[in-house]
Tab-separated table of C-alpha atoms in Angstrom:
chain	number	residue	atom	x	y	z
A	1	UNK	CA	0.000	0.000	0.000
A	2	UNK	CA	1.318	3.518	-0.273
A	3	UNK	CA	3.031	5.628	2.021
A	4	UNK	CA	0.322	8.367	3.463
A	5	UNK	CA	2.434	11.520	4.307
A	6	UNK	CA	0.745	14.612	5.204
A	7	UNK	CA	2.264	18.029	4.054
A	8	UNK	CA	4.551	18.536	7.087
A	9	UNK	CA	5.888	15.341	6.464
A	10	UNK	CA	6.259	15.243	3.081
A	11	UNK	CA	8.202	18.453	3.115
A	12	UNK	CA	10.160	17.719	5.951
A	13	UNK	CA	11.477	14.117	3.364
A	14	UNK	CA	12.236	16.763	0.497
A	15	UNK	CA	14.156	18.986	2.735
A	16	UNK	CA	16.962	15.518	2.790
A	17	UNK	CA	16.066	13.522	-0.176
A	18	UNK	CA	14.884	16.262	-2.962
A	19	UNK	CA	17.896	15.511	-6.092
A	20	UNK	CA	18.058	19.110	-6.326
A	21	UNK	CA	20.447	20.548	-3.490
A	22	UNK	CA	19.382	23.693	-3.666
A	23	UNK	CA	15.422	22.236	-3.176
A	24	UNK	CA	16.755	20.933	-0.577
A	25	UNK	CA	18.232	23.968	1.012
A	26	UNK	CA	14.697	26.389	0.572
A	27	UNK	CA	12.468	23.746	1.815
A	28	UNK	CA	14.988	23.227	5.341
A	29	UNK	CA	14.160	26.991	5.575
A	30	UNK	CA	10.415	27.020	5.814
A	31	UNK	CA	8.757	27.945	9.228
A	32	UNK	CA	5.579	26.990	10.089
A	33	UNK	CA	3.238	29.227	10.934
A	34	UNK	CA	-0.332	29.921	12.841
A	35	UNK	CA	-2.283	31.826	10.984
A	36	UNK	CA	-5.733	31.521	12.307
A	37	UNK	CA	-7.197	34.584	11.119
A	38	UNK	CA	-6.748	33.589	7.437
A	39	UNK	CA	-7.284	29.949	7.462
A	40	UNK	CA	-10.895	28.619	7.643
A	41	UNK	CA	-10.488	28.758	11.136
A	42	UNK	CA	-8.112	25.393	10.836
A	43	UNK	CA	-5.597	25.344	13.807
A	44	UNK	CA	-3.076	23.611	11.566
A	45	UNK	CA	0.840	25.883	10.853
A	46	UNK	CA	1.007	27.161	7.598
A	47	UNK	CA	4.533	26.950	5.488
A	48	UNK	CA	6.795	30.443	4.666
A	49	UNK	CA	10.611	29.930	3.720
A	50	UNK	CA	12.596	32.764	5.473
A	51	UNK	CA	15.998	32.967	4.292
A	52	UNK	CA	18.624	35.753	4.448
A	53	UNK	CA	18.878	39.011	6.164
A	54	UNK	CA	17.968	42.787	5.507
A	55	UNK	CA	15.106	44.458	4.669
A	56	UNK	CA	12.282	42.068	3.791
A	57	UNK	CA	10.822	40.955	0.637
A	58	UNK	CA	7.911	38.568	0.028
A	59	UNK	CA	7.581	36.109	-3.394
A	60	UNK	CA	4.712	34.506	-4.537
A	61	UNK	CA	4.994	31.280	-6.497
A	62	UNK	CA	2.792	30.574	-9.362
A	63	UNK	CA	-0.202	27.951	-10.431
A	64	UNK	CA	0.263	24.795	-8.987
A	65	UNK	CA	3.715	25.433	-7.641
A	66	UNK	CA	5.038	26.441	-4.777
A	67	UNK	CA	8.353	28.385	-2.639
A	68	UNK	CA	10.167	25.390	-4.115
A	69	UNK	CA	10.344	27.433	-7.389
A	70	UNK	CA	12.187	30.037	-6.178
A	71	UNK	CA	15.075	27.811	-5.244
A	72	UNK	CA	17.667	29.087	-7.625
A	73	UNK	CA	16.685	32.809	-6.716
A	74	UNK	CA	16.370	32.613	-3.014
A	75	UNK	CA	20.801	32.356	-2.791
A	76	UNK	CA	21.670	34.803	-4.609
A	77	UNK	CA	18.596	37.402	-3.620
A	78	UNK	CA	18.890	36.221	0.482
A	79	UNK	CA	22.682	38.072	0.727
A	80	UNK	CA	21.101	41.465	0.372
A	81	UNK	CA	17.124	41.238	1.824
A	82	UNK	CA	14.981	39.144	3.976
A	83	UNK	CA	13.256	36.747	2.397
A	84	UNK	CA	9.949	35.244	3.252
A	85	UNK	CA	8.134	32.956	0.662
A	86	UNK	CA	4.785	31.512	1.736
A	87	UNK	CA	3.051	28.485	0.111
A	88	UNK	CA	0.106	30.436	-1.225
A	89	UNK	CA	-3.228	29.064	-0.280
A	90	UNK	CA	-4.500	25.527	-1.599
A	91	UNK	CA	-0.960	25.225	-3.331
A	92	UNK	CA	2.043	23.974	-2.948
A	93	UNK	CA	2.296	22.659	0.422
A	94	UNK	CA	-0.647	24.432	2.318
A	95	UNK	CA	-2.864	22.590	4.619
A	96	UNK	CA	-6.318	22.301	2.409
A	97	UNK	CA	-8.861	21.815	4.855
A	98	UNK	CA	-12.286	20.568	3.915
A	99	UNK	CA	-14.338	23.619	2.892
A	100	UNK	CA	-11.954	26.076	2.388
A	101	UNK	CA	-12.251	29.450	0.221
A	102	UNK	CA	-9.956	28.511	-2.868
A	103	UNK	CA	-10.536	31.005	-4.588
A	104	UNK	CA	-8.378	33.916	-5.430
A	105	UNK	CA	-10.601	35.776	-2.652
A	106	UNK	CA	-9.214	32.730	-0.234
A	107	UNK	CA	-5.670	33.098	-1.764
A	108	UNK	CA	-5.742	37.064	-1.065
A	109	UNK	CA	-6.837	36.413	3.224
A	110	UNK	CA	-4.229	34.428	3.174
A	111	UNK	CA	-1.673	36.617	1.760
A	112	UNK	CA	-2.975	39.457	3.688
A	113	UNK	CA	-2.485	37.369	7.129
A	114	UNK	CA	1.069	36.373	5.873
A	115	UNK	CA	1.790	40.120	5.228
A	116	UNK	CA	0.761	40.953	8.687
A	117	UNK	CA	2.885	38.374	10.191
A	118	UNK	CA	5.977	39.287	8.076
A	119	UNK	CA	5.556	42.919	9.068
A	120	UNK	CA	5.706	41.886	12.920
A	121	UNK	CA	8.164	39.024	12.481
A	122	UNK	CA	10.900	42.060	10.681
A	123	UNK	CA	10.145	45.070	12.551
A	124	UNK	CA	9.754	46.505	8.719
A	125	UNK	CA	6.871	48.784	8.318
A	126	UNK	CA	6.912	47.971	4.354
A	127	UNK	CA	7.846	45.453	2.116
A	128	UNK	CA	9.094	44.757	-1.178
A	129	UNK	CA	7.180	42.080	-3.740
A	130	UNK	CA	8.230	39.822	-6.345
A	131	UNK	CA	5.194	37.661	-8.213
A	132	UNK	CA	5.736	34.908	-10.784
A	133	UNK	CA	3.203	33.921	-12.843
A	134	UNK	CA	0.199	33.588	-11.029
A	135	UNK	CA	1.828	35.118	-8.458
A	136	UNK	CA	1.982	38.252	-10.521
A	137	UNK	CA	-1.755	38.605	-10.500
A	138	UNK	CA	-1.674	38.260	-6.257
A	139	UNK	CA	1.255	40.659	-6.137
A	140	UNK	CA	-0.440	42.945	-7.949
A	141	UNK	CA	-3.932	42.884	-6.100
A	142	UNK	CA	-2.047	42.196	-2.468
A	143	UNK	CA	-0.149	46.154	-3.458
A	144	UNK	CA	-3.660	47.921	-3.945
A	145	UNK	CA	-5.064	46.175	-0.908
A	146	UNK	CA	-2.204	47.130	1.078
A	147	UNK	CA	-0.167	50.489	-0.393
A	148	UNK	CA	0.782	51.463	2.291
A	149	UNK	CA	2.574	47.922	3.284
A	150	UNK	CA	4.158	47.431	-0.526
A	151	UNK	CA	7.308	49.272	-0.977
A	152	UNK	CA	7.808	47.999	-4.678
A	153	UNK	CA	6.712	45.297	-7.095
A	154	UNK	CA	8.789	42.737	-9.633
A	155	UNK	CA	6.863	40.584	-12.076
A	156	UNK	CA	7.870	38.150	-13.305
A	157	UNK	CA	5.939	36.637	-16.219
A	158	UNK	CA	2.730	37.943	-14.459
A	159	UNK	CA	-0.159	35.625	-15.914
A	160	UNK	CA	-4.178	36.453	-14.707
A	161	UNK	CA	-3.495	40.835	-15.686
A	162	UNK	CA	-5.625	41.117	-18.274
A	163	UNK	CA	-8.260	38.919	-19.756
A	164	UNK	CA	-11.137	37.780	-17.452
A	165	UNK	CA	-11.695	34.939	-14.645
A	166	UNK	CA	-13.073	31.858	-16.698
A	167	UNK	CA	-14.897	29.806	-14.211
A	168	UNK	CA	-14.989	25.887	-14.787
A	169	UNK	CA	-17.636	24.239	-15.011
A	170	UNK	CA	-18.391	21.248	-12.170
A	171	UNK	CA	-16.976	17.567	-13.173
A	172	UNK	CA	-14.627	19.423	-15.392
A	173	UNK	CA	-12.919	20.876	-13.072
A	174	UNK	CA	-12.290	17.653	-10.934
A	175	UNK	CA	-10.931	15.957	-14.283
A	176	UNK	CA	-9.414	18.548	-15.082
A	177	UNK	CA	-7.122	18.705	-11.556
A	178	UNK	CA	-6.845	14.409	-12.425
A	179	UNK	CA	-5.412	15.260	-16.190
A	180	UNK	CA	-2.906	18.285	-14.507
A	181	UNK	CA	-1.516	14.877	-12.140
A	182	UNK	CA	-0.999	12.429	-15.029
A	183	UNK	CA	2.745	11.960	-15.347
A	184	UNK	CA	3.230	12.643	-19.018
A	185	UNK	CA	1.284	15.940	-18.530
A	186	UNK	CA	2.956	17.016	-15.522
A	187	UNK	CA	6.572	16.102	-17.936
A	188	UNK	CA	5.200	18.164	-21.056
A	189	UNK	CA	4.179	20.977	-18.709
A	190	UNK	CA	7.244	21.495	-16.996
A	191	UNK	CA	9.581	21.090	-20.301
A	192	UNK	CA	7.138	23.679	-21.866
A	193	UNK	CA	8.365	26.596	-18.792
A	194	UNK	CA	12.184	26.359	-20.493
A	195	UNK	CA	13.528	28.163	-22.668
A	196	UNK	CA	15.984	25.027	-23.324
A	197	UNK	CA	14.017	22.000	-22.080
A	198	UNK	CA	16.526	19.247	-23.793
A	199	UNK	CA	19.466	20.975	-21.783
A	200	UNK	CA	17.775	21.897	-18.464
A	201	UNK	CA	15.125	19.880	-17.808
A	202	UNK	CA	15.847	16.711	-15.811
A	203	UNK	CA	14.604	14.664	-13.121
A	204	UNK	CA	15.554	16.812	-10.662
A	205	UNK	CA	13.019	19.383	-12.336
A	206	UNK	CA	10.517	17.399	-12.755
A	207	UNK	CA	10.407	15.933	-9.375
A	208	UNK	CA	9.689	19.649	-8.443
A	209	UNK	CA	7.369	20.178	-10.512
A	210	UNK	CA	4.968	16.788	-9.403
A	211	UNK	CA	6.114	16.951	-5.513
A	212	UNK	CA	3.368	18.634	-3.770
A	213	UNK	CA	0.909	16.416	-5.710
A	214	UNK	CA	1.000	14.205	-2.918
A	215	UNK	CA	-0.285	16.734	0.017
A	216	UNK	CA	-3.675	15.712	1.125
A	217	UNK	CA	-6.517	17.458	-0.634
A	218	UNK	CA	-4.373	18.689	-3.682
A	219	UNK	CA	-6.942	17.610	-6.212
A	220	UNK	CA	-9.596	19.071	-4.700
A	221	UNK	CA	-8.659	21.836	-3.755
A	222	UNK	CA	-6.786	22.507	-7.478
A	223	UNK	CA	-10.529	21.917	-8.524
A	224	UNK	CA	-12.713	24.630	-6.496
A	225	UNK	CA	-9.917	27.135	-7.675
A	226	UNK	CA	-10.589	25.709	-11.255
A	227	UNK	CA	-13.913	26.296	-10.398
A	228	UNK	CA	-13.766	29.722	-8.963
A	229	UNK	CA	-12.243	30.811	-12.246
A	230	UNK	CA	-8.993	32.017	-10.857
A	231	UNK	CA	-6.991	34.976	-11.503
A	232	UNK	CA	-8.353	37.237	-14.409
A	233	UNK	CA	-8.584	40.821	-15.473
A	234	UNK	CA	-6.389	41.808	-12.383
A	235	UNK	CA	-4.121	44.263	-14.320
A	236	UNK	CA	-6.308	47.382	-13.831
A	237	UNK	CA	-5.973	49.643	-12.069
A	238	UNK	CA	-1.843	48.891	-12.110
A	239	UNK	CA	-0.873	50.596	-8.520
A	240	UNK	CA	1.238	53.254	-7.826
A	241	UNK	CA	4.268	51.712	-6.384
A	242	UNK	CA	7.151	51.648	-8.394
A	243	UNK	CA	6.664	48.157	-10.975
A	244	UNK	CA	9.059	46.376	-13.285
A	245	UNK	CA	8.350	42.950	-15.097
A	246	UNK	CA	10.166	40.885	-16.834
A	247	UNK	CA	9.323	38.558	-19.594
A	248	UNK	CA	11.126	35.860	-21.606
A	249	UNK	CA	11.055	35.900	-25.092
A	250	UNK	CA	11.104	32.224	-25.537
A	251	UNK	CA	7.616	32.116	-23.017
A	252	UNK	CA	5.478	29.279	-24.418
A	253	UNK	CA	2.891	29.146	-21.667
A	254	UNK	CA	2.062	32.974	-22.076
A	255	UNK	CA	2.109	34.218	-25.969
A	256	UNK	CA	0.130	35.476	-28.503
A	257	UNK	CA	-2.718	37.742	-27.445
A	258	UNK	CA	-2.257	37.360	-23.628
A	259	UNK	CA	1.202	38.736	-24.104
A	260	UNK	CA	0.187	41.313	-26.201
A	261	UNK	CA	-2.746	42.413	-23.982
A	262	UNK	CA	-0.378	42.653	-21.205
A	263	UNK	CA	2.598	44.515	-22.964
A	264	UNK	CA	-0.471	47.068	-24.060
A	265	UNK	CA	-1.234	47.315	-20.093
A	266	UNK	CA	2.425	47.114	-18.980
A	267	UNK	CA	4.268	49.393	-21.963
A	268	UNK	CA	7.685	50.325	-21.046
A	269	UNK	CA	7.488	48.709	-17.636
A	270	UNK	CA	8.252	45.155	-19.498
A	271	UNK	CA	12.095	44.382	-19.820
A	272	UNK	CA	12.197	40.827	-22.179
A	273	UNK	CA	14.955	38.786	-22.129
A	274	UNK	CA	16.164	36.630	-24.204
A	275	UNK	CA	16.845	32.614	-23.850
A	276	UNK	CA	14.394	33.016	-20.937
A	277	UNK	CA	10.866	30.806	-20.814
A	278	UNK	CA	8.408	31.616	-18.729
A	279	UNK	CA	10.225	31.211	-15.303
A	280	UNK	CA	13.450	34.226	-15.400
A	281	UNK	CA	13.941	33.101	-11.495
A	282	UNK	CA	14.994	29.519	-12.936
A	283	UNK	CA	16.189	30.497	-16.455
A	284	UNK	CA	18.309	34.011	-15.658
A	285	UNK	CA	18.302	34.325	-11.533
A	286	UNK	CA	21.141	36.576	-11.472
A	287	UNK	CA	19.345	38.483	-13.936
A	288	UNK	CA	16.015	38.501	-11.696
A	289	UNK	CA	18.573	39.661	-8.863
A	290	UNK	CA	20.181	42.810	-10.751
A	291	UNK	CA	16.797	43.919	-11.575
A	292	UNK	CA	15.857	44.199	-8.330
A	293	UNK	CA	18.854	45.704	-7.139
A	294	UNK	CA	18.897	48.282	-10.068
């Protein structure tokens, strides 16, 4: 029979047995924490790598990922800032409790809960924000709920800006979550992120990429946010803190019109770079790092 882990557990194995070292490294650095205000009213600790020193920053992971993403980043960014990196909600390796919100309304309580905390837990009265994907979209909406809070914002391949949520439908969405866990999808997915799949993408990566697949609840709750329709149309209005994105020209999970709607939106805030996919933190870190630093 197989081995029942729950998410503690599970990341607590990939912290000593993940083939990427530096995996390994980001996920020995995640905290648990209690967040009871944002979570469903669940008692269980929620997961946010802190790495580094200085003043603090928070990243935000995209669809169906989680902080593991950022492990190529998180060394080179954690000599110069504090780094905190949640699991967002109903991803990576969250705690999905039966009848929770996951929705991007759910996803934004819990970032706004984790913001809180990181405030306290620095001293730091504001923060700077880097959002990949997915992540873009809750970057973006977590600055206008909080200006104040935000110092700054990097995107990085921001996906959900423009467009519209598109809910799906129920049974679809539950097959839907089952298709996303099939190996050979999971494979082609993950390849498709490169810019230079043949060269860079390995087991190591794909192990990654499938890991938190095994948390409790991660079909269902990739389902409801199927259902809720996700991110969409989140672009407008942009907020006022200082933005940058960048955008690799060899993307193949964001192209054609979405790109275009969003370079439209974004104009000269968009640097793209070349022999980058759709991940710059994994494809050109040190790039990701001057940006920030520039």
């Amino acid at each position: 029979m197989p081995e029942h882990l729950d998410q503690r557990q599970l990341l607590e194995r990939a912290a000593k047995t993940l083939l990427d070292p530096k995996g390994q490294a980001i996920a020995r650095a995640v905290q648990w924490w209690d967040l009871p205000s944002a979570c469903d009213q669940t008692r269980e600790p929620w997961p946010v790598a802190v790495l580094g020193s200085g003043a603090p920053v928070l990243l935000l992971h995209g669809f169906d990922s989680s902080h593991l993403e950022f492990r190529r980043l998180s060394p080179l960014l954690s000599g110069h800032a504090q780094l905190f990196i949640p699991d967002l909600y109903g991803f990576g390796f969250c705690p999905r409790p039966q009848g929770g919100d996951y929705s991007p309304a759910g996803v934004l309580r819990h970032l706004e809960a984790v913001l809180d905390a990181v405030l306290e837990r620095s001293g730091a009265q504001r923060v700077g924000l880097i959002g990949a994907s997915m992540g873009g979209s809750a970057a973006v909406e977590l600055a206008r709920r909080r200006p104040e809070q935000i110092d700054r914002l990097l995107l990085l391949a921001p996906a959900g800006l423009t467009g519209k949520p598109m809910p799906v439908p129920p049974l679809l969405n539950q097959l839907g979550a089952r298709f996303l866990a099939l190996p050979a999808i999971r494979r082609g997915l993950c390849r498709s992120a490169f810019a230079q799949p043949d060269r860079d993408v390995g087991p190591a990566e794909l192990e990654i990429a499938s890991i938190h697949l095994r948390c409790p609840n991660w079909a269902p709750a990739l389902a409801a946010f199927a259902g809720s329709g996700g991110f969409g149309g989140c672009g407008l209005p942009l907020p006022q803190q200082r933005l940058q994105v960048l955008w690799g020209a060899n993307d193949r999970i964001l192209q054609g019109k979405a790109k275009a709607d969003a370079a439209v939106l974004l104009g000269e805030r968009i640097t793209e770079l070349s022999d980058c996919g759709h991940l710059p933190h994994i494809d050109q870190p040190d790039t990701v790092v001057r940006t920030w630093h520039g």
